């Protein structure tokens, strides 16, 4: 990969995480106080840079010379840790600006999360930092650390005992308490943490900025992230793009899925929670793994930290009991892993090797191999060599912890997998910590539960699949921009605009006088569908504004008058632009295509089953921004109803390629008109038989209104 060009928005991150000198403004001599704890951590960790406590009331602080003001410090510190009450912060940060400090951490709370006054103070701090290009963390945060250099710019109680064991994991969290909890769990799980940061209210630096910078660091193997909201959608997408491009797994915990959770998130960090479904879609687009529980987040990070990713989803299973094999098969199905049968050559070898065991996948070895450890070695070798599995799970209950067999079991498994260390091998066992660590040093992933092991391997496959799939680059192609205006658009007006953007509709025409109906109908051909055209009637079927299967000119003339009467009765005063006559389409699969303009991420394409099914089953999927054909196909495949498009129960295959082209055209239109468009609905979109195309049968554009 070519050398990384500096990203202007990421200036001074190096000074923040790897500072050569640090000033602690408001440093306390009491190491138990918040204002003294960061200094205590720095000293205890053996920080290799210069430390300058700033305290105008003491000559020394915790054994170090103190300085009355930042201007008295003998050199310009790379970072300032500001442990002062809110009333003194503007002055302290201004002094940082005047002295040329590169980065600053503000611990104090009482800002945007408390209301307008606090928000105004937070805004002033942000302005000071921006004026001096200061990399600002907080306010209302617990700071940051870099374990390898011993830099501990935090007062988090998670590090009361010691800094984390150095390693490739990086933790980024809006919530300092949650981030500290993750660090604790990582240490307990044996995951080394190199970087840790709490972003708090994000007046200057947000989670996205941190993810972006960390994705560029060679010593980062996996990023664990926590957020309650996203401040800037474009910045966030750029960060995920960087992580994808540098093959850095991101394991994300995004809360605020429920209405109550979203409200709590907003009051906690004063950030907009956004639409959860859109965030979920964004994760899938960029290959970010979204964890549902903290345990899952740590498990997946633990597996990804090793850097061994399977090339596919085939899973081999070796157990000492048939029951565990069944359990793992069930878990594999839930996790999307394929427990494929063993090749016949391998089955023959297993029968010869262990007549009392099973000869397929899963392979139940029974306990006979305890008399001959070479059997387990050879079983692993056969499963990998002849099965060609992308990963294997071995389930050994508590046997590895046995004083009698334990060490020999570890050596036997190691010998059987030594030629296959390029892929992940997971072991399910219950054992003492020192036993587990020995297996981990040998390169194995160790879990105490089948479901957790399968979830982790499935996540590794997910990462590998997305790393190898290019992400659609933004600003690739745009449609011709059309002024949408500020008034509501009728269906006919929407169709004309969208047709110019490459979205196909059935042949149609609009008539405005009863004398023109018969000729227009005859020119189109029967049967016809007829609809009232009015910008004031969005949902025509609800007022009887659609008549299907019009068979001749007489029916067409009668339908014209009927539609006008129904519209005038249901919506008196509605602006009537005429009646649309359109050709009836052949049978196909009804789907729905829509666009919403998410407040954080912008135009978001929705796809799902059409008609009432969309609302009844909520079988829809989303993608953010512009799509290409491949990503559109991925979107189509994501819904549960996808088999209806691929010949379900003997039906003809639908034209998925044409549907994907339509989705691409919709996404380009939405991005081009993002400043004008509030939402777009094409319902239904009829997908015809393979090779015959896809047609939007109804269109509704809602334009943005200015307040």
Tab-separated table of N, CA and C in Angstrom, residues 481-489 493-494 497-498 669 673-679 701-704:
chain	number	residue	atom	x	y	z
A	481	UNK	N	-29.333	17.386	-12.925
A	481	UNK	CA	-30.053	18.002	-11.812
A	481	UNK	C	-31.306	18.706	-12.324
A	482	UNK	N	-32.438	18.421	-11.676
A	482	UNK	CA	-33.707	19.046	-12.038
A	482	UNK	C	-34.222	19.835	-10.848
A	483	UNK	N	-34.730	21.046	-11.078
A	483	UNK	CA	-35.311	21.805	-9.954
A	483	UNK	C	-36.626	21.158	-9.508
A	484	UNK	N	-36.696	20.743	-8.248
A	484	UNK	CA	-37.899	20.089	-7.740
A	484	UNK	C	-38.902	21.079	-7.176
A	485	UNK	N	-38.465	22.323	-6.958
A	485	UNK	CA	-39.371	23.316	-6.420
A	485	UNK	C	-39.667	23.075	-4.955
A	486	UNK	N	-40.656	23.786	-4.437
A	486	UNK	CA	-41.033	23.648	-3.032
A	486	UNK	C	-42.470	23.193	-2.854
A	487	UNK	N	-43.231	23.119	-3.944
A	487	UNK	CA	-44.624	22.688	-3.863
A	487	UNK	C	-44.723	21.182	-4.063
A	488	UNK	N	-45.789	20.560	-3.536
A	488	UNK	CA	-45.975	19.116	-3.738
A	488	UNK	C	-46.046	18.781	-5.229
A	489	UNK	N	-45.534	17.609	-5.579
A	489	UNK	CA	-45.535	17.145	-6.963
A	489	UNK	C	-46.586	16.063	-7.143
A	493	UNK	N	-45.975	14.426	-12.524
A	493	UNK	CA	-44.782	15.281	-12.501
A	493	UNK	C	-43.577	14.511	-11.973
A	494	UNK	N	-43.811	13.702	-10.927
A	494	UNK	CA	-42.721	12.891	-10.380
A	494	UNK	C	-42.216	11.894	-11.405
A	497	UNK	N	-39.929	13.575	-14.003
A	497	UNK	CA	-38.598	13.897	-13.466
A	497	UNK	C	-37.762	12.631	-13.322
A	498	UNK	N	-38.371	11.581	-12.795
A	498	UNK	CA	-37.629	10.343	-12.549
A	498	UNK	C	-37.309	9.610	-13.847
A	669	UNK	N	-30.075	9.642	-8.421
A	669	UNK	CA	-31.019	10.761	-8.386
A	669	UNK	C	-31.087	11.351	-6.988
A	673	UNK	N	-29.965	15.179	-5.815
A	673	UNK	CA	-30.987	16.111	-5.344
A	673	UNK	C	-31.101	16.114	-3.817
A	674	UNK	N	-30.018	15.777	-3.138
A	674	UNK	CA	-30.074	15.630	-1.679
A	674	UNK	C	-30.541	16.901	-0.980
A	675	UNK	N	-30.196	18.059	-1.517
A	675	UNK	CA	-30.581	19.310	-0.861
A	675	UNK	C	-32.044	19.667	-1.092
A	676	UNK	N	-32.692	19.004	-2.068
A	676	UNK	CA	-34.087	19.310	-2.387
A	676	UNK	C	-35.052	18.210	-1.952
A	677	UNK	N	-34.524	17.004	-1.802
A	677	UNK	CA	-35.378	15.828	-1.630
A	677	UNK	C	-35.556	15.491	-0.159
A	678	UNK	N	-36.813	15.290	0.241
A	678	UNK	CA	-37.087	14.795	1.584
A	678	UNK	C	-37.281	13.282	1.553
A	679	UNK	N	-38.092	12.801	0.606
A	679	UNK	CA	-38.292	11.358	0.474
A	679	UNK	C	-38.777	11.038	-0.932
A	701	UNK	N	-42.787	11.890	-4.854
A	701	UNK	CA	-41.633	12.672	-4.419
A	701	UNK	C	-42.111	13.699	-3.403
A	702	UNK	N	-41.468	13.716	-2.245
A	702	UNK	CA	-41.736	14.749	-1.248
A	702	UNK	C	-40.516	15.662	-1.186
A	703	UNK	N	-40.737	16.928	-1.479
A	703	UNK	CA	-39.611	17.866	-1.520
A	703	UNK	C	-39.403	18.475	-0.148
A	704	UNK	N	-38.198	18.929	0.075
A	704	UNK	CA	-37.878	19.593	1.336
A	704	UNK	C	-38.537	20.957	1.382
